[in-house]
Amino acid sequence: MPGTATDPIDEPASPARASGKPAPAAKTAKPSTAAARLARLGLRRPVDLVLHLPLRYEDETTLEPIGEAIRRAGLGLAAQVEGDVISNEVTFRPRRQLVVKIADETGELTLRFLNFYGSQTRQMAEGTRLRVRGEIRGGFFGAEMVHPTVRPVVADEALPDRLTPVYPATAGISQAYLRRAIGGALSRTPMPETLPQPVLRGPLAQLKLPPLIDSLRLLHNPPPQESEAALADRSHPAWVRIKFDELLAQQISLRRSQAARREKNAPSMPRRDDGLLTRFLAALPFRLTGAQQRVVEEIAADMTRPHPMHRLLQGDVGSGKTIVAALAACQAIDAGYQAALMAPTEILAEQHYRKLSAWLEPLGVPVAWLAGSLKTKAKREAVARAESGEAKLVIGTHALIQDGVRFANLGLAVVDEQHRFGVAQRLALRGKAGEGEPSAAPDKVPHQLMMSATPIPRTLAMTYYADLDVSVIDELPPGRTPIVTRLVNDARRDEVIERVHHAAAEGRQVYWVCPLIEESEALQLQTAVETCETLVAALPDLRVGLVHGRLPPAEKAAVMDDFSANRLQVLVATTVIEVGVDVPNASLMVIEHAERFGLAQLHQLRGRVGRGSAESVCLLMYQAPLSPTARERLATMRETTDGFEIARRDLQIRGPGEFLGARQSGEAMLRFADLETDAWLVEYAQEAAELMLARFPEAVESHLTRWLGGREHFLKA
Ligand code: ADP
Ligand code: MG
């Protein structure tokens, strides 16, 4: 009976079973562990195996005479030869190893195995004919292969006529096993075409896509005459077909989740002219910039609709996103709902809390603060205030999305620095609505506003973030002077310290960021403490504070407080100040070992200054010699302060995979398509997705089932 695409995986047919003989008992005893291992690779259904495509290939289709292979040695190329074993011994000099010599008419070759089993010794007994594959080098014993792939063969055994696939694997699964399992699935699983002819011949005609099944067969078993380069760089038409189908699944799925969201209900929150919003705006000490006014209007319009807002607010560091979030919260509160604001670090969340409660409590809005570091009693109180609906605005860290936190009627969920959260976390906050009192309609989901200073490059916006509406603040508040960035060799540290002194003498404040030491948090802490001591000693007339991740939250808050109030002139800090900290009087930023930081991080750090009217300076201290990419990063920082330009170059230097970060791409849907090289395919996929959704619903279903299985929800954040 042929398997269907959604059956669970069964054991691959072993050669014995394939030829009709009963399977040996030992083979049938293990299927569950093998299935579990395959599941670790995400291979649960036969169709998953069929879509598990090779990383690369080995060419085992030809044999070389040993003599010739030896003459070609040293080029770093793999060779495949065959010969009879003429000697086989375990030697102990220079160390214990198995040394096997094979020969054909043209020469002799030594095979060396440093770790080996007894069974290998027997497998390569004298007189056996071996087919071996590996790289030949000149060694201790003359021409040799170390740890070659070895297989006993009968003389004149046929060579494979296809390239041998090498699959992504995991511990406990051999290539041979995967090849058998995949080969079996490929022959048993029907893979009917999911792209309707009118789509293939219509919008996709130019692509000349080959049929999927042909592409799969070719990629699993390419004939040797196929261009190895096109297979390797995945530009081969068979690869294009696969990548297209994958992108299509993603585009369809994005559109569907967008449509599903539009179907959902959210509280409509029409803006009132006589409410909190108006009083808040009147009380603000500054006027909104044009860009802020525009995005406030966009958000307000979304929140008026009875469907959930799903909007990303993008604005460079310092562009004034917080006030926009506060205005959105006012609109929700005016309409009788609660708002929540979640930030990725406690320092940032607390700063939001202070600022927003200072703005809103005088207007009679109860604001609650919820963070992991709160004492049990305080935490319980905050949770109770959220649950009863007494607190109209709840601000906090990840603590907001923990079990046991419920809202009476959450109408707006704001996530600051959204790229620092995982998909699941963002979903969780939205899921907190209306679990409390019956006053909240259970079928309603809150509006969602995400904020980020890290702009999303176009290709990512078209794929991962296609289901987001985007508002951009493209203007900084007035009166800011641009930040001047200088690169300073570490050797000139004394001059830097002098500069700090000078800035403080003029009444300005200074951040001094300690080096990032990724390998060791303890070492990083130690460095921060030492840096602080050095600065205290070098600047006896200044007050120097230290803030780092290990500090208890209350102390952290006290130090930040002192710095905000100008009781400290210099703040020595680890990267805990990376996001969001806002002290306008600080105008000098020193970053030590700037070469160790990523571009996005440097941009965030630098954004801590340039927030007031004084000219701000950022000194990037580096230790020579610089690696080429570090040089490129630092040059970018010196040349531009534009977050969009920095993100563009960052993408260029790192590629989209890393840009997205493990948290977002870990379960990501694109295994084959590469957003850099395959961006051109995305537009075709968009067009095909629209057409299929409009006219071919059945094809949509089978395509999604094939490609996504159960992973669809990762798109919906
Ligand atoms: P970010 O977009 O990086 O989150 P913030 O919201 O922290 O920026 O704003 C940076 C600083 O600019 C804050 O001190 C804020 O009060 C101030 N600010 C925001 N909007 C304006 C404005 N329209 N005019 C003057 N200052 C503003
Ligand atoms: Mg901010």
XYZ file of C-alpha atoms and ligand atoms in Angstrom:
745
model
C 0.000 0.000 0.000
C 1.561 3.293 -0.958
C 1.962 5.721 1.927
C 0.165 9.003 1.759
C 1.861 12.267 2.418
C 0.491 12.710 5.917
C 1.015 9.197 7.280
C 3.434 8.979 10.144
C 6.841 7.829 9.071
C 7.465 4.153 9.161
C 10.805 2.451 8.981
C 12.627 2.748 5.710
C 12.686 -0.518 3.888
C 16.008 -2.191 4.527
C 17.550 -3.826 1.460
C 16.388 -7.197 2.745
C 12.798 -6.078 3.015
C 12.916 -4.312 -0.304
C 13.853 -7.546 -1.987
C 10.930 -9.337 -0.410
C 12.780 -11.346 2.263
C 11.513 -11.106 5.832
C 13.243 -8.393 7.788
C 15.747 -9.564 10.383
C 14.425 -9.198 13.913
C 17.183 -6.823 14.988
C 16.120 -4.284 12.394
C 12.479 -4.200 13.382
C 13.255 -3.794 17.066
C 14.468 -0.195 16.704
C 11.901 1.793 14.745
C 10.760 3.964 17.619
C 14.216 5.318 18.374
C 14.905 5.890 14.698
C 11.592 7.680 14.324
C 12.413 9.785 17.367
C 15.747 10.747 15.876
C 14.141 11.637 12.582
C 11.597 13.700 14.471
C 14.452 15.695 15.939
C 15.260 16.724 12.395
C 11.616 17.710 11.974
C 11.007 14.645 9.824
C 7.655 13.287 10.932
C 5.736 12.564 7.767
C 6.945 10.898 4.575
C 6.542 14.210 2.823
C 8.965 15.756 5.314
C 11.542 13.174 4.266
C 10.909 13.911 0.624
C 11.480 17.603 1.318
C 14.645 16.955 3.323
C 17.086 17.995 0.652
C 20.833 17.425 0.395
C 23.329 19.904 1.693
C 25.822 18.798 -0.932
C 26.913 15.808 -2.976
C 29.796 13.448 -3.264
C 30.823 12.166 -6.639
C 31.245 8.419 -6.289
C 30.426 7.741 -9.905
C 34.021 7.311 -11.036
C 37.054 5.378 -9.887
C 40.639 6.400 -10.359
C 43.615 4.097 -10.537
C 45.542 4.474 -7.261
C 48.706 5.619 -9.025
C 46.870 8.434 -10.758
C 45.050 9.542 -7.636
C 48.392 9.766 -5.814
C 49.886 11.915 -8.569
C 46.928 14.299 -8.180
C 47.256 14.402 -4.389
C 47.818 17.605 -2.465
C 45.139 19.593 -4.288
C 42.700 19.074 -1.459
C 40.382 17.043 -3.675
C 38.582 13.869 -2.740
C 39.511 10.744 -4.674
C 37.768 7.414 -4.993
C 39.878 4.330 -5.606
C 39.534 0.591 -5.288
C 42.156 -1.950 -4.249
C 42.805 -5.233 -2.460
C 44.002 -5.192 1.120
C 47.642 -6.288 1.197
C 48.301 -5.657 4.860
C 46.325 -4.838 7.962
C 47.918 -4.137 11.323
C 47.465 -2.230 14.499
C 50.623 -0.206 15.186
C 51.580 1.670 18.335
C 54.007 4.224 16.904
C 53.606 7.152 16.722
C 50.343 6.163 18.451
C 47.820 3.353 18.492
C 46.186 3.130 15.122
C 44.926 0.786 12.460
C 47.048 0.876 9.304
C 45.677 -0.830 6.218
C 47.464 -0.965 2.855
C 45.580 -1.467 -0.366
C 46.934 -1.869 -3.880
C 45.857 -2.083 -7.481
C 48.017 -2.547 -10.586
C 49.090 1.108 -10.532
C 50.132 1.664 -6.948
C 49.753 1.286 -3.187
C 47.877 3.437 -0.703
C 47.911 3.523 3.094
C 44.649 3.967 5.029
C 44.996 5.173 8.580
C 42.352 4.997 11.348
C 43.067 6.586 14.706
C 39.856 5.503 16.359
C 38.563 2.181 15.229
C 36.472 -0.771 16.222
C 37.422 -4.433 16.071
C 34.727 -4.895 13.473
C 36.573 -2.497 11.180
C 39.750 -4.513 11.467
C 37.828 -7.591 10.383
C 35.961 -5.745 7.642
C 39.308 -4.837 6.099
C 41.002 -8.222 6.406
C 43.789 -9.080 3.975
C 42.523 -10.002 0.532
C 39.287 -7.981 0.830
C 38.543 -5.635 -2.015
C 37.789 -2.123 -0.730
C 36.329 0.945 -2.328
C 37.643 3.974 -0.467
C 37.014 7.654 -0.697
C 38.919 10.483 0.884
C 41.668 12.975 0.436
C 45.155 11.661 -0.308
C 48.059 13.308 1.480
C 51.720 12.632 1.864
C 52.126 11.304 5.410
C 54.242 9.313 7.830
C 53.636 6.187 5.747
C 53.869 7.761 2.274
C 50.697 8.471 0.289
C 47.814 7.982 2.697
C 44.168 8.629 3.470
C 43.220 9.330 7.072
C 39.761 8.106 8.042
C 38.496 7.493 4.527
C 35.015 6.237 3.827
C 35.462 2.530 3.229
C 33.228 -0.139 1.796
C 34.039 -3.753 0.899
C 33.029 -4.505 -2.683
C 33.100 -7.479 -4.974
C 35.432 -7.044 -7.940
C 33.797 -5.153 -10.802
C 30.865 -4.078 -8.625
C 29.008 -1.381 -10.536
C 29.607 2.233 -9.608
C 26.619 4.385 -8.717
C 25.401 6.372 -11.695
C 24.204 9.274 -9.562
C 25.925 11.774 -7.303
C 25.627 10.689 -3.688
C 23.554 13.109 -1.573
C 24.806 14.292 1.805
C 21.871 15.282 4.017
C 21.570 17.496 7.062
C 21.774 14.953 9.856
C 21.907 14.757 13.601
C 23.735 12.544 16.061
C 22.594 8.957 15.844
C 21.423 9.101 12.255
C 23.811 7.960 9.581
C 23.847 9.186 6.028
C 23.195 5.641 4.854
C 20.090 5.453 7.020
C 18.814 8.817 5.820
C 19.436 7.900 2.196
C 17.442 4.715 2.582
C 14.618 6.426 4.452
C 14.442 9.296 1.986
C 14.763 7.034 -1.042
C 11.891 4.918 0.288
C 9.705 7.944 0.993
C 10.456 9.373 -2.425
C 9.314 6.238 -4.187
C 6.231 5.703 -2.028
C 4.927 9.231 -1.599
C 2.854 10.694 -4.362
C 3.754 14.338 -4.779
C 0.983 15.695 -6.973
C 1.497 19.148 -8.448
C -0.008 21.795 -6.176
C 0.436 24.732 -8.532
C -2.601 24.969 -10.776
C -1.854 25.179 -14.483
C -3.374 28.662 -14.833
C -0.894 29.873 -12.202
C 2.079 28.104 -13.767
C 1.191 29.371 -17.202
C -0.010 32.761 -16.014
C 2.028 34.845 -13.585
C 4.774 32.236 -13.333
C 5.256 31.589 -17.042
C 8.525 33.496 -17.127
C 10.031 31.354 -14.397
C 9.696 28.170 -16.495
C 9.480 26.124 -13.317
C 10.132 22.408 -13.770
C 7.586 19.997 -12.214
C 8.086 19.553 -8.480
C 8.451 15.790 -8.527
C 11.154 15.967 -11.214
C 12.972 18.609 -9.206
C 12.858 16.494 -6.070
C 14.101 13.382 -7.851
C 16.885 15.325 -9.438
C 18.000 16.957 -6.200
C 17.982 13.695 -4.267
C 19.813 11.792 -7.004
C 21.429 14.066 -9.541
C 22.966 12.447 -12.608
C 26.698 13.236 -12.751
C 26.374 15.408 -15.825
C 24.352 18.032 -13.880
C 26.242 21.220 -13.187
C 27.815 20.760 -9.793
C 28.156 24.503 -9.408
C 24.438 25.110 -10.012
C 23.577 22.392 -7.514
C 25.997 23.762 -4.988
C 24.932 27.407 -5.174
C 21.294 26.370 -5.527
C 20.745 28.255 -8.760
C 19.785 25.048 -10.596
C 16.173 25.175 -11.914
C 15.282 22.273 -9.620
C 16.383 24.348 -6.625
C 14.511 27.377 -7.914
C 11.367 25.278 -8.020
C 11.819 24.128 -4.430
C 12.580 27.599 -3.155
C 9.644 29.020 -5.012
C 7.250 26.502 -3.470
C 8.614 27.262 -0.045
C 8.230 31.014 -0.492
C 4.748 30.471 -1.866
C 3.723 28.539 1.234
C 5.029 31.378 3.337
C 3.208 34.039 1.355
C -0.080 32.147 1.388
C 0.199 31.544 5.062
C 0.956 35.198 5.780
C -2.048 36.309 3.791
C -4.275 33.860 5.551
C -3.206 34.939 8.992
C -3.743 38.524 7.942
C -7.248 37.683 6.740
C -7.922 35.724 9.926
C -6.878 38.712 11.977
C -9.221 40.958 10.054
C -12.027 38.559 10.895
C -11.317 38.790 14.599
C -13.014 41.331 16.752
C -11.300 43.950 18.781
C -12.791 46.692 20.860
C -13.475 49.789 18.832
C -12.014 52.779 20.630
C -13.171 55.956 18.996
C -11.181 58.995 19.997
C -12.893 61.420 22.346
C -12.244 65.121 22.333
C -13.010 65.628 25.998
C -10.968 62.810 27.498
C -7.633 61.949 28.931
C -5.913 62.122 25.559
C -6.771 65.771 25.146
C -5.765 66.667 28.688
C -2.518 64.776 28.290
C -1.603 66.554 25.070
C -2.392 69.884 26.675
C -0.115 69.097 29.611
C 2.875 68.014 27.500
C 5.857 70.338 27.774
C 6.600 70.034 24.052
C 4.786 69.793 20.751
C 4.664 66.590 18.764
C 6.779 66.565 15.643
C 4.988 66.272 12.314
C 6.062 62.651 12.053
C 4.755 61.891 15.528
C 1.428 63.507 14.699
C 1.154 61.417 11.547
C 1.808 58.096 13.273
C -0.511 59.010 16.147
C -3.273 59.499 13.565
C -2.494 56.153 11.907
C -2.628 54.331 15.210
C -5.762 56.149 16.338
C -7.531 55.167 13.122
C -6.563 51.504 13.624
C -7.843 51.510 17.183
C -11.151 52.936 16.091
C -11.814 49.896 13.924
C -13.444 46.831 15.444
C -10.580 44.586 14.270
C -7.260 44.163 15.989
C -4.513 46.579 15.096
C -1.227 44.867 14.240
C 1.107 47.732 13.747
C 4.834 48.242 13.959
C 6.034 51.687 14.930
C 9.482 52.255 13.594
C 11.579 55.208 14.530
C 15.238 55.730 15.046
C 16.570 55.882 18.574
C 15.495 59.149 20.147
C 12.707 59.832 17.671
C 10.101 59.850 20.460
C 8.212 56.582 20.254
C 7.333 56.444 23.954
C 5.017 59.421 23.817
C 3.223 57.882 20.843
C 2.661 54.698 22.841
C 1.395 56.787 25.768
C -1.119 58.543 23.514
C -2.371 55.197 22.223
C -2.745 54.045 25.832
C -4.779 57.188 26.586
C -7.122 56.402 23.728
C -7.669 52.875 25.085
C -8.203 54.151 28.615
C -10.624 56.818 27.383
C -12.658 54.041 25.791
C -12.801 52.174 29.109
C -10.053 49.601 28.471
C -6.692 48.810 30.003
C -3.356 49.119 28.246
C -0.145 47.173 28.842
C 3.404 48.113 27.916
C 6.101 45.449 27.889
C 9.809 46.219 27.564
C 12.725 43.787 27.273
C 14.857 44.930 30.209
C 14.036 45.986 33.703
C 15.945 49.252 33.388
C 13.988 50.223 30.326
C 10.640 49.048 31.670
C 11.199 50.927 34.897
C 12.144 54.056 33.036
C 8.931 53.824 31.067
C 7.061 53.331 34.282
C 8.549 56.419 35.880
C 8.029 58.575 32.863
C 4.489 57.437 32.079
C 3.314 57.484 35.655
C 4.738 60.995 36.032
C 2.783 62.012 32.965
C -0.451 60.152 33.633
C -0.988 59.831 37.375
C -1.492 63.588 37.799
C -4.315 63.171 35.294
C -5.877 60.528 37.505
C -4.731 57.389 35.694
C -3.635 54.534 37.977
C -0.430 52.981 36.618
C 0.952 49.642 37.866
C 4.498 48.312 37.721
C 5.244 44.618 37.341
C 8.706 43.101 37.121
C 10.402 39.877 38.098
C 12.432 41.570 40.809
C 9.425 42.802 42.776
C 8.937 41.344 46.230
C 6.176 38.753 46.380
C 3.772 41.062 48.141
C 4.268 43.953 45.739
C 3.967 41.596 42.827
C 0.742 40.155 44.141
C -0.615 43.666 44.529
C 0.301 44.631 40.979
C -1.233 41.453 39.602
C -4.421 42.106 41.584
C -4.636 45.669 40.248
C -4.329 44.394 36.676
C -6.881 41.683 37.245
C -9.462 43.882 38.917
C -9.116 46.520 36.228
C -8.139 49.160 38.800
C -4.787 49.749 37.093
C -5.506 51.310 33.732
C -1.960 51.053 32.485
C 0.361 48.199 33.449
C 4.043 48.511 32.608
C 6.606 45.792 33.005
C 9.002 43.221 31.698
C 8.435 39.600 30.701
C 6.739 39.326 34.079
C 3.635 40.661 32.331
C 3.214 37.514 30.306
C 3.732 35.033 33.096
C 1.038 32.626 34.161
C -1.241 34.078 36.726
C -1.182 37.572 35.252
C -4.595 38.469 33.903
C -6.252 41.641 32.838
C -9.837 42.644 33.397
C -10.169 44.127 29.957
C -6.968 44.639 28.077
C -7.604 46.695 24.972
C -4.086 47.591 23.878
C -0.817 45.662 24.139
C 2.350 47.632 23.418
C 5.670 45.841 22.993
C 8.729 48.097 23.060
C 11.921 47.021 21.283
C 9.872 44.227 19.778
C 12.817 42.592 18.018
C 14.194 41.663 21.423
C 11.241 39.404 22.102
C 10.477 36.048 20.579
C 7.379 35.381 18.581
C 5.800 33.327 21.352
C 6.301 36.118 23.895
C 4.622 38.686 21.699
C 1.714 36.327 21.161
C 1.433 35.732 24.884
C 0.827 39.378 25.740
C -1.930 39.609 23.185
C -3.418 36.447 24.663
C -3.865 38.129 28.051
C -7.014 39.950 27.081
C -10.313 39.481 28.752
C -9.515 36.496 30.914
C -10.672 38.349 33.974
C -14.079 39.870 34.524
C -16.980 39.082 32.262
C -17.079 42.735 31.223
C -14.461 41.923 28.634
C -15.890 40.235 25.605
C -14.059 36.907 25.402
C -14.114 36.873 21.613
C -12.189 40.102 21.416
C -8.439 40.425 21.086
C -6.574 43.577 22.003
C -4.968 45.944 19.574
C -1.262 45.422 19.285
C 1.416 48.034 18.821
C 5.019 46.977 18.419
C 7.865 49.438 18.535
C 11.392 49.159 17.267
C 14.352 51.320 16.459
C 15.748 48.616 14.212
C 14.300 49.117 10.782
C 13.294 46.062 8.847
C 14.963 45.640 5.471
C 12.644 45.404 2.495
C 12.971 41.682 1.848
C 12.202 40.889 5.459
C 9.285 43.286 5.408
C 7.904 41.364 2.429
C 8.292 38.006 4.094
C 8.564 37.640 7.831
C 6.753 40.865 8.584
C 4.302 40.923 5.699
C 1.366 40.829 8.080
C 2.322 44.056 9.819
C 1.195 47.562 9.074
C 4.101 49.901 9.535
C 4.260 53.476 10.764
C 7.527 55.325 10.568
C 8.738 58.314 12.574
C 11.261 59.780 10.188
C 12.027 62.988 11.999
C 13.818 63.712 15.249
C 12.431 66.176 17.807
C 13.761 69.669 17.180
C 16.808 71.115 18.845
C 18.962 68.006 18.603
C 22.460 68.430 17.325
C 23.943 65.570 15.377
C 26.256 63.206 17.189
C 29.883 63.350 16.137
C 31.511 59.933 16.152
C 35.268 59.419 16.427
C 37.371 56.285 16.396
C 40.134 56.332 18.976
C 42.914 53.835 19.384
C 42.915 52.270 22.821
C 46.456 53.542 23.294
C 45.072 57.065 23.619
C 42.973 56.297 26.660
C 44.506 59.201 28.656
C 43.213 61.700 26.131
C 39.793 60.110 26.352
C 39.792 60.464 30.127
C 40.806 64.100 29.726
C 37.852 64.551 27.415
C 35.527 63.079 30.029
C 36.866 65.534 32.570
C 36.309 68.426 30.241
C 32.707 67.438 29.459
C 31.902 67.105 33.149
C 33.480 70.488 33.830
C 30.982 71.958 31.395
C 28.112 70.419 33.301
C 27.592 67.520 30.935
C 27.250 63.850 31.791
C 29.095 60.889 30.382
C 28.402 57.221 29.675
C 31.385 54.891 29.671
C 30.452 51.515 28.229
C 32.633 48.571 29.209
C 33.781 45.940 26.799
C 31.504 43.132 25.870
C 33.019 39.806 26.892
C 30.771 37.214 25.386
C 32.612 34.200 26.713
C 32.307 35.122 30.344
C 29.838 37.214 32.217
C 32.031 37.055 35.316
C 34.965 38.474 33.408
C 32.767 41.180 31.960
C 31.661 42.150 35.425
C 35.216 42.191 36.699
C 36.275 44.433 33.835
C 33.431 46.813 34.573
C 34.388 47.018 38.235
C 38.041 47.635 37.361
C 37.178 50.268 34.775
C 35.083 52.031 37.344
C 37.920 51.981 39.884
C 40.367 53.351 37.318
C 38.028 56.187 36.450
C 37.335 57.002 40.085
C 41.095 57.232 40.637
C 41.716 59.258 37.473
C 38.830 61.663 38.047
C 38.886 62.354 41.789
C 36.735 65.466 41.501
C 33.881 63.686 39.716
C 31.217 61.321 40.950
C 31.355 58.052 39.064
C 28.666 55.343 39.258
C 28.541 51.772 38.046
C 25.607 49.828 36.673
C 25.685 46.256 35.426
C 23.392 43.298 34.926
C 24.215 41.566 38.211
C 23.289 44.518 40.366
C 20.126 43.948 42.446
C 17.264 45.836 40.795
C 16.850 48.290 43.638
C 20.517 49.297 43.457
C 20.330 49.460 39.695
C 17.371 51.784 39.965
C 19.155 53.909 42.570
C 22.214 54.349 40.355
C 20.079 55.207 37.335
C 18.187 57.660 39.490
C 21.381 59.369 40.610
C 22.522 59.624 37.042
C 19.173 60.986 35.834
C 19.262 63.615 38.578
C 22.854 64.567 37.734
C 24.163 63.392 41.110
C 26.579 61.236 39.104
C 28.561 62.752 36.262
C 29.944 59.557 34.855
C 28.058 56.295 34.493
C 30.199 53.245 33.894
C 27.965 50.595 32.419
C 27.832 47.234 30.754
C 25.411 46.826 27.897
C 22.471 46.944 30.300
C 22.011 50.526 29.129
C 21.747 49.388 25.544
C 18.099 50.022 25.030
C 15.954 52.982 25.711
C 17.696 54.757 28.590
C 16.936 58.428 28.348
C 19.035 61.085 30.113
C 19.057 64.171 27.877
C 21.918 65.906 29.711
C 24.332 63.099 28.835
C 26.306 64.164 25.811
C 29.471 62.074 25.767
C 29.473 58.359 25.106
C 32.652 56.332 25.370
C 32.507 52.739 24.168
C 35.496 50.569 25.004
C 36.501 47.799 22.656
C 33.905 49.001 20.205
C 35.204 46.415 17.741
C 33.522 43.680 19.777
C 30.016 45.055 19.380
C 27.605 44.526 16.529
C 26.375 47.449 14.460
C 22.836 47.437 15.821
C 24.201 47.408 19.360
C 26.609 50.278 18.688
C 23.807 52.296 17.155
C 21.580 51.675 20.161
C 24.352 52.588 22.564
C 25.252 55.737 20.699
C 21.565 56.682 20.708
C 21.825 57.257 24.480
C 23.460 60.614 23.705
C 22.315 63.332 21.334
C 19.028 63.596 23.232
C 19.464 67.134 24.485
C 20.494 70.364 22.823
C 24.214 70.111 23.571
C 26.486 68.810 20.843
C 27.098 65.153 21.554
C 30.154 63.067 20.914
C 30.598 59.321 20.719
C 34.117 57.956 21.093
C 34.572 54.434 19.827
C 37.743 53.086 21.416
C 39.215 50.123 19.648
C 42.161 47.856 19.975
C 44.289 47.366 16.882
C 44.594 45.348 14.733
C 41.020 45.346 13.497
C 39.491 42.495 11.526
C 38.090 43.518 8.137
C 34.472 43.262 9.301
C 35.181 45.173 12.514
C 36.831 47.870 10.427
C 33.757 47.990 8.204
C 31.415 48.255 11.179
C 33.355 51.062 12.807
C 33.660 52.944 9.523
C 29.881 52.688 9.116
C 29.381 54.124 12.586
C 31.663 57.039 11.828
C 30.025 57.761 8.504
C 26.364 57.738 9.413
C 23.918 58.138 12.282
C 20.958 57.095 10.167
C 19.464 53.925 11.625
C 18.051 52.819 8.290
C 21.385 53.108 6.552
C 23.075 51.280 9.418
C 20.540 48.463 9.222
C 21.076 48.219 5.484
C 24.835 47.866 5.898
C 24.367 45.492 8.787
C 22.300 43.260 6.558
C 25.016 43.442 3.943
C 27.734 42.494 6.388
C 25.785 39.755 8.164
C 23.013 38.459 5.910
C 19.335 38.162 6.866
C 19.568 34.932 8.858
C 21.690 36.507 11.501
C 19.828 39.767 11.233
C 16.605 38.095 12.217
C 18.381 36.508 15.123
C 18.000 32.994 16.376
C 14.853 33.756 18.277
C 12.945 34.718 15.207
C 14.501 32.463 12.631
C 15.009 29.387 14.814
C 11.659 27.915 13.891
C 11.572 30.022 10.799
C 9.891 28.716 7.789
C 12.476 29.281 5.156
C 14.894 26.409 4.976
C 15.876 26.684 1.345
C 15.096 30.147 0.078
C 17.655 32.765 0.981
C 16.251 36.218 1.387
C 19.306 37.818 -0.059
C 19.823 35.805 -3.211
C 16.201 34.802 -3.763
C 14.510 38.118 -3.086
C 13.574 38.254 -6.774
C 11.374 35.183 -6.318
C 9.338 36.744 -3.524
C 7.337 38.970 -5.851
C 6.354 36.008 -8.009
C 5.355 34.108 -4.897
C 3.209 37.020 -3.762
C 1.410 37.141 -7.071
C 0.854 33.389 -7.178
C -0.366 33.408 -3.565
C -3.019 36.030 -4.317
C -4.227 34.168 -7.374
C -4.373 30.812 -5.614
C -6.216 32.208 -2.606
C -8.740 33.862 -4.873
C -9.334 30.991 -7.273
C -7.830 27.685 -6.109
C -8.668 27.036 -2.459
C -7.997 23.310 -2.689
C -4.557 23.831 -4.137
C -3.896 26.268 -1.286
C -4.758 23.612 1.279
C -2.611 20.896 -0.197
C 0.309 23.260 -0.701
C 0.215 24.462 2.904
C -0.140 20.970 4.317
C 2.823 19.810 2.314
C 5.128 22.647 3.293
C 4.086 23.739 6.726
C 2.644 20.811 8.563
C 2.000 22.260 11.988
C 4.396 25.166 11.941
C 2.028 27.817 10.676
C 1.444 29.591 13.945
C 4.966 30.948 13.976
C 3.923 33.431 11.363
C 1.163 34.964 13.301
C 3.000 37.173 15.721
P 12.752 56.452 21.387
O 12.056 56.629 20.082
O 14.200 56.124 21.215
O 12.031 55.502 22.296
P 12.016 58.347 23.382
O 10.572 58.111 23.301
O 12.753 57.798 24.547
O 12.720 57.884 22.054
O 12.231 59.910 23.266
C 13.499 60.496 23.361
C 13.434 61.832 24.081
O 12.793 62.814 23.269
C 12.638 61.797 25.351
O 13.313 62.564 26.315
C 11.316 62.424 24.986
O 10.653 62.974 26.083
C 11.736 63.465 23.992
N 10.737 63.840 23.014
C 9.861 63.013 22.402
N 9.100 63.701 21.531
C 9.496 64.966 21.573
C 9.094 66.183 20.906
N 8.126 66.170 20.006
N 9.749 67.307 21.207
C 10.737 67.309 22.107
N 11.155 66.236 22.784
C 10.554 65.069 22.533
Mg 12.358 53.763 23.271
